[in-house]
mmCIF file of C-alpha atoms in Angstrom:
data_model
loop_
_atom_site.group_PDB
_atom_site.id
_atom_site.type_symbol
_atom_site.label_atom_id
_atom_site.label_comp_id
_atom_site.label_asym_id
_atom_site.label_seq_id
_atom_site.Cartn_x
_atom_site.Cartn_y
_atom_site.Cartn_z
ATOM 1 C CA UNK A 23 1.887 32.165 -38.533
ATOM 2 C CA UNK A 24 0.325 28.868 -37.521
ATOM 3 C CA UNK A 25 1.355 27.411 -34.220
ATOM 4 C CA UNK A 26 1.194 23.852 -32.956
ATOM 5 C CA UNK A 27 -2.242 22.359 -33.431
ATOM 6 C CA UNK A 28 -3.750 19.328 -31.747
ATOM 7 C CA UNK A 29 -6.869 17.306 -32.370
ATOM 8 C CA UNK A 30 -9.277 16.477 -31.008
ATOM 9 C CA UNK A 31 -9.368 19.181 -28.338
ATOM 10 C CA UNK A 32 -11.548 17.017 -26.125
ATOM 11 C CA UNK A 33 -11.919 13.258 -26.030
ATOM 12 C CA UNK A 34 -14.123 11.128 -23.806
ATOM 13 C CA UNK A 35 -13.399 7.420 -23.776
ATOM 14 C CA UNK A 36 -14.834 4.500 -21.914
ATOM 15 C CA UNK A 37 -12.354 2.498 -19.890
ATOM 16 C CA UNK A 38 -10.741 -0.091 -22.114
ATOM 17 C CA UNK A 39 -11.123 1.829 -25.375
ATOM 18 C CA UNK A 40 -8.176 2.802 -27.539
ATOM 19 C CA UNK A 41 -7.608 6.486 -28.385
ATOM 20 C CA UNK A 42 -5.409 8.341 -30.864
ATOM 21 C CA UNK A 43 -4.330 11.953 -30.351
ATOM 22 C CA UNK A 44 -2.876 13.996 -33.192
ATOM 23 C CA UNK A 45 -0.257 16.744 -33.194
ATOM 24 C CA UNK A 46 0.629 19.054 -36.091
ATOM 25 C CA UNK A 47 3.887 20.824 -35.218
ATOM 26 C CA UNK A 48 5.031 24.177 -36.537
ATOM 27 C CA UNK A 49 6.108 23.718 -40.139
ATOM 28 C CA UNK A 50 9.812 22.963 -40.421
ATOM 29 C CA UNK A 51 10.309 22.124 -36.765
ATOM 30 C CA UNK A 52 12.601 19.156 -36.353
ATOM 31 C CA UNK A 53 11.855 18.253 -32.750
ATOM 32 C CA UNK A 54 8.515 17.173 -31.321
ATOM 33 C CA UNK A 55 7.623 16.425 -27.722
ATOM 34 C CA UNK A 56 4.640 14.926 -25.925
ATOM 35 C CA UNK A 57 3.834 15.849 -22.324
ATOM 36 C CA UNK A 58 1.068 14.733 -19.956
ATOM 37 C CA UNK A 59 -0.491 17.285 -17.611
ATOM 38 C CA UNK A 60 -2.645 15.937 -14.785
ATOM 39 C CA UNK A 61 -5.119 18.263 -13.098
ATOM 40 C CA UNK A 62 -3.332 20.786 -10.909
ATOM 41 C CA UNK A 63 0.115 19.613 -11.978
ATOM 42 C CA UNK A 64 2.799 20.752 -14.365
ATOM 43 C CA UNK A 65 3.409 18.963 -17.669
ATOM 44 C CA UNK A 66 5.416 15.749 -17.447
ATOM 45 C CA UNK A 67 7.587 14.550 -20.296
ATOM 46 C CA UNK A 68 6.443 11.492 -22.204
ATOM 47 C CA UNK A 69 8.517 11.185 -25.368
ATOM 48 C CA UNK A 70 10.678 13.083 -27.888
ATOM 49 C CA UNK A 71 11.200 12.829 -31.652
ATOM 50 C CA UNK A 72 13.864 14.312 -33.837
ATOM 51 C CA UNK A 73 12.400 14.102 -37.348
ATOM 52 C CA UNK A 74 10.951 10.571 -37.531
ATOM 53 C CA UNK A 75 13.309 9.086 -34.955
ATOM 54 C CA UNK A 76 11.980 8.565 -31.447
ATOM 55 C CA UNK A 77 15.070 9.421 -29.405
ATOM 56 C CA UNK A 78 13.612 9.319 -25.907
ATOM 57 C CA UNK A 79 10.540 7.466 -24.684
ATOM 58 C CA UNK A 80 11.569 7.255 -21.068
ATOM 59 C CA UNK A 81 8.472 9.097 -19.847
ATOM 60 C CA UNK A 82 5.863 6.795 -21.349
ATOM 61 C CA UNK A 83 4.086 5.351 -18.284
ATOM 62 C CA UNK A 84 3.353 1.900 -19.668
ATOM 63 C CA UNK A 85 3.448 -0.197 -22.816
ATOM 64 C CA UNK A 86 -0.139 0.907 -23.445
ATOM 65 C CA UNK A 87 1.278 4.223 -24.638
ATOM 66 C CA UNK A 88 2.747 4.410 -28.126
ATOM 67 C CA UNK A 89 3.833 7.392 -30.208
ATOM 68 C CA UNK A 90 4.884 7.718 -33.813
ATOM 69 C CA UNK A 91 5.966 10.347 -36.300
ATOM 70 C CA UNK A 92 6.426 8.337 -39.486
ATOM 71 C CA UNK A 93 7.219 11.180 -41.916
ATOM 72 C CA UNK A 94 8.908 13.521 -39.484
ATOM 73 C CA UNK A 95 5.980 15.932 -39.339
ATOM 74 C CA UNK A 96 2.595 14.977 -37.850
ATOM 75 C CA UNK A 97 2.719 12.814 -34.742
ATOM 76 C CA UNK A 98 0.151 10.525 -33.142
ATOM 77 C CA UNK A 99 0.035 9.454 -29.516
ATOM 78 C CA UNK A 100 -1.944 6.261 -29.078
ATOM 79 C CA UNK A 101 -3.196 4.921 -25.779
ATOM 80 C CA UNK A 102 -4.493 1.379 -25.740
ATOM 81 C CA UNK A 103 -7.001 -0.018 -23.249
ATOM 82 C CA UNK A 104 -7.446 3.355 -21.537
ATOM 83 C CA UNK A 105 -7.646 3.501 -17.754
ATOM 84 C CA UNK A 106 -9.105 6.191 -15.508
ATOM 85 C CA UNK A 107 -5.623 7.267 -14.460
ATOM 86 C CA UNK A 108 -4.929 8.197 -18.091
ATOM 87 C CA UNK A 109 -7.329 11.140 -17.741
ATOM 88 C CA UNK A 110 -5.214 14.249 -18.293
ATOM 89 C CA UNK A 111 -4.366 16.937 -20.822
ATOM 90 C CA UNK A 112 -1.901 15.715 -23.428
ATOM 91 C CA UNK A 113 0.304 18.519 -24.697
ATOM 92 C CA UNK A 114 2.419 18.494 -27.821
ATOM 93 C CA UNK A 115 5.351 20.860 -28.313
ATOM 94 C CA UNK A 116 7.758 21.446 -31.178
ATOM 95 C CA UNK A 117 11.098 23.170 -31.504
ATOM 96 C CA UNK A 118 13.099 24.332 -34.490
ATOM 97 C CA UNK A 119 16.192 22.147 -34.292
ATOM 98 C CA UNK A 120 17.532 19.350 -32.158
ATOM 99 C CA UNK A 121 19.299 21.410 -29.534
ATOM 100 C CA UNK A 122 18.325 21.282 -25.884
ATOM 101 C CA UNK A 123 18.467 25.087 -25.797
ATOM 102 C CA UNK A 124 15.730 25.529 -28.400
ATOM 103 C CA UNK A 125 12.453 27.060 -27.291
ATOM 104 C CA UNK A 126 9.581 24.589 -27.150
ATOM 105 C CA UNK A 127 6.264 25.888 -28.488
ATOM 106 C CA UNK A 128 3.191 24.199 -27.091
ATOM 107 C CA UNK A 129 -0.149 23.361 -28.617
ATOM 108 C CA UNK A 130 -3.477 23.823 -26.802
ATOM 109 C CA UNK A 131 -3.591 20.201 -25.694
ATOM 110 C CA UNK A 132 -6.111 17.383 -25.905
ATOM 111 C CA UNK A 133 -8.161 16.876 -22.762
ATOM 112 C CA UNK A 134 -8.773 13.146 -22.336
ATOM 113 C CA UNK A 135 -11.427 11.943 -19.921
ATOM 114 C CA UNK A 136 -11.697 8.212 -19.294
ATOM 115 C CA UNK A 137 -14.976 7.115 -17.742
ATOM 116 C CA UNK B 4 11.580 14.514 -3.746
ATOM 117 C CA UNK B 5 10.547 16.143 -7.015
ATOM 118 C CA UNK B 6 13.276 17.556 -9.234
ATOM 119 C CA UNK B 7 11.513 20.921 -9.308
ATOM 120 C CA UNK B 8 9.429 22.251 -6.411
ATOM 121 C CA UNK B 9 6.915 25.065 -6.856
ATOM 122 C CA UNK B 10 4.260 26.314 -4.461
ATOM 123 C CA UNK B 11 0.883 25.806 -6.205
ATOM 124 C CA UNK B 12 -0.811 28.767 -4.489
ATOM 125 C CA UNK B 13 -3.282 30.151 -5.303
ATOM 126 C CA UNK B 14 -1.729 33.577 -4.934
ATOM 127 C CA UNK B 15 -4.211 36.439 -4.880
ATOM 128 C CA UNK B 16 -3.011 40.043 -5.191
ATOM 129 C CA UNK B 17 -4.591 43.453 -5.915
ATOM 130 C CA UNK B 18 -4.029 45.121 -9.267
ATOM 131 C CA UNK B 19 -0.743 47.009 -9.352
ATOM 132 C CA UNK B 20 1.019 44.785 -6.812
ATOM 133 C CA UNK B 21 4.456 43.268 -7.305
ATOM 134 C CA UNK B 22 4.235 39.485 -7.599
ATOM 135 C CA UNK B 23 7.018 37.085 -6.677
ATOM 136 C CA UNK B 24 6.907 33.478 -7.919
ATOM 137 C CA UNK B 25 9.560 30.944 -6.978
ATOM 138 C CA UNK B 26 10.898 27.481 -7.685
ATOM 139 C CA UNK B 27 13.696 25.345 -6.301
ATOM 140 C CA UNK B 28 15.418 22.504 -8.090
ATOM 141 C CA UNK B 29 17.644 19.679 -6.974
ATOM 142 C CA UNK B 30 19.845 18.706 -9.935
ATOM 143 C CA UNK B 31 22.815 20.973 -10.555
ATOM 144 C CA UNK B 32 23.081 19.547 -14.111
ATOM 145 C CA UNK B 33 20.190 21.756 -15.154
ATOM 146 C CA UNK B 34 21.431 24.691 -17.203
ATOM 147 C CA UNK B 35 18.440 26.515 -18.693
ATOM 148 C CA UNK B 36 15.617 28.133 -16.803
ATOM 149 C CA UNK B 37 12.276 29.158 -18.179
ATOM 150 C CA UNK B 38 8.978 30.589 -17.067
ATOM 151 C CA UNK B 39 5.839 29.673 -18.958
ATOM 152 C CA UNK B 40 2.378 31.186 -18.537
ATOM 153 C CA UNK B 41 -0.686 29.008 -19.005
ATOM 154 C CA UNK B 42 -4.204 30.395 -19.282
ATOM 155 C CA UNK B 43 -7.130 28.116 -18.532
ATOM 156 C CA UNK B 44 -7.651 25.468 -21.237
ATOM 157 C CA UNK B 45 -4.652 26.716 -23.223
ATOM 158 C CA UNK B 46 -1.129 25.431 -23.767
ATOM 159 C CA UNK B 47 1.852 26.949 -21.938
ATOM 160 C CA UNK B 48 3.479 29.967 -23.600
ATOM 161 C CA UNK B 49 7.076 31.005 -22.986
ATOM 162 C CA UNK B 50 7.580 34.202 -20.961
ATOM 163 C CA UNK B 51 11.237 34.230 -19.997
ATOM 164 C CA UNK B 52 14.343 32.152 -20.789
ATOM 165 C CA UNK B 53 17.660 32.482 -18.955
ATOM 166 C CA UNK B 54 20.929 30.580 -19.017
ATOM 167 C CA UNK B 55 22.984 32.012 -16.197
ATOM 168 C CA UNK B 56 22.760 33.253 -12.654
ATOM 169 C CA UNK B 57 21.564 36.822 -12.335
ATOM 170 C CA UNK B 58 18.619 38.877 -13.524
ATOM 171 C CA UNK B 59 16.938 39.201 -16.911
ATOM 172 C CA UNK B 60 14.303 41.853 -17.484
ATOM 173 C CA UNK B 61 11.605 42.057 -20.140
ATOM 174 C CA UNK B 62 9.031 44.773 -19.668
ATOM 175 C CA UNK B 63 7.154 44.175 -16.430
ATOM 176 C CA UNK B 64 8.770 40.767 -15.970
ATOM 177 C CA UNK B 65 12.114 39.967 -14.311
ATOM 178 C CA UNK B 66 13.559 36.461 -14.103
ATOM 179 C CA UNK B 67 16.178 35.759 -11.462
ATOM 180 C CA UNK B 68 18.394 32.685 -11.188
ATOM 181 C CA UNK B 69 20.657 31.729 -8.299
ATOM 182 C CA UNK B 70 22.476 28.553 -9.307
ATOM 183 C CA UNK B 71 24.379 28.324 -6.017
ATOM 184 C CA UNK B 72 21.076 28.042 -4.126
ATOM 185 C CA UNK B 73 19.243 26.226 -6.973
ATOM 186 C CA UNK B 74 16.535 28.863 -6.753
ATOM 187 C CA UNK B 75 14.705 30.690 -9.535
ATOM 188 C CA UNK B 76 12.203 33.525 -9.328
ATOM 189 C CA UNK B 77 9.860 35.498 -11.542
ATOM 190 C CA UNK B 78 8.820 39.007 -10.549
ATOM 191 C CA UNK B 79 5.863 40.771 -12.128
ATOM 192 C CA UNK B 80 5.635 44.535 -11.619
ATOM 193 C CA UNK B 81 2.396 46.515 -11.827
ATOM 194 C CA UNK B 82 0.359 43.330 -12.052
ATOM 195 C CA UNK B 83 -2.783 43.426 -14.191
ATOM 196 C CA UNK B 84 -5.957 41.303 -14.159
ATOM 197 C CA UNK B 85 -4.806 39.931 -17.517
ATOM 198 C CA UNK B 86 -1.795 38.412 -15.707
ATOM 199 C CA UNK B 87 -4.173 36.012 -13.943
ATOM 200 C CA UNK B 88 -2.993 32.566 -15.049
ATOM 201 C CA UNK B 89 -0.906 29.620 -13.938
ATOM 202 C CA UNK B 90 2.839 30.247 -13.996
ATOM 203 C CA UNK B 91 5.072 27.258 -14.600
ATOM 204 C CA UNK B 92 8.798 27.170 -14.026
ATOM 205 C CA UNK B 93 10.639 24.811 -16.343
ATOM 206 C CA UNK B 94 14.199 23.640 -16.348
ATOM 207 C CA UNK B 95 16.190 22.121 -19.158
ATOM 208 C CA UNK B 96 19.633 21.086 -20.274
ATOM 209 C CA UNK B 97 19.432 17.523 -18.991
ATOM 210 C CA UNK B 98 18.633 15.822 -22.248
ATOM 211 C CA UNK B 99 16.111 17.524 -24.493
ATOM 212 C CA UNK B 100 13.102 17.336 -22.185
ATOM 213 C CA UNK B 101 11.860 20.090 -19.906
ATOM 214 C CA UNK B 102 11.128 19.407 -16.242
ATOM 215 C CA UNK B 103 8.272 21.536 -14.952
ATOM 216 C CA UNK B 104 7.181 22.657 -11.534
ATOM 217 C CA UNK B 105 3.577 22.087 -10.489
ATOM 218 C CA UNK B 106 2.611 25.652 -11.415
ATOM 219 C CA UNK B 107 1.443 28.581 -9.262
ATOM 220 C CA UNK B 108 -2.075 29.901 -9.804
ATOM 221 C CA UNK B 109 -2.064 33.715 -9.775
ATOM 222 C CA UNK B 110 -5.169 35.843 -9.441
ATOM 223 C CA UNK B 111 -4.906 39.615 -9.854
ATOM 224 C CA UNK B 112 -7.983 41.379 -8.542
ATOM 225 C CA UNK B 113 -9.155 44.638 -10.126
#
């Protein structure tokens, strides 16, 4: 069956541009997560949705980062006025229910390069 | 100090060797322990998931957790070139998020 998909796979932005990254979770999955993975590092938590509700946004590094999931399915991570330090792979994951024990399934990521 | 410490390697071994990968963590509130494998330019995929101290085996892979020492390990027997990847430990149970180690790069030489 289809896994988590993300688009675009690669994005190059000039410093100061706004970008939008899309995540399509596994169908029927209630929970959706965004992580940021810098080069040579493990993923770091950004934010978490249960259906359309954003329950945890403690990992968002600044108010330039904004995420939404308006219909409880597809999610968009938006970064305004991109900076070079935003260059990273942005990973989306989904899980079946809202329990902390549920397995998180990851997408392939969007590699963002800010010039 | 990071919540989860993992030696980034790289670790290079000959085909057929036994591989040992390790992580330590600092917060005893963590309850669930996972190992993910990540191939280049791909997302992490779950390999092993354990809840309690002790060993869990799945094929060539064994996950070991020692909660008293806050130490987790992944052993790979009869390593294959196809095992070459980055291995990430991940810990959960403190909210819904996962906390990852930095990842260990493994290279298995044929």
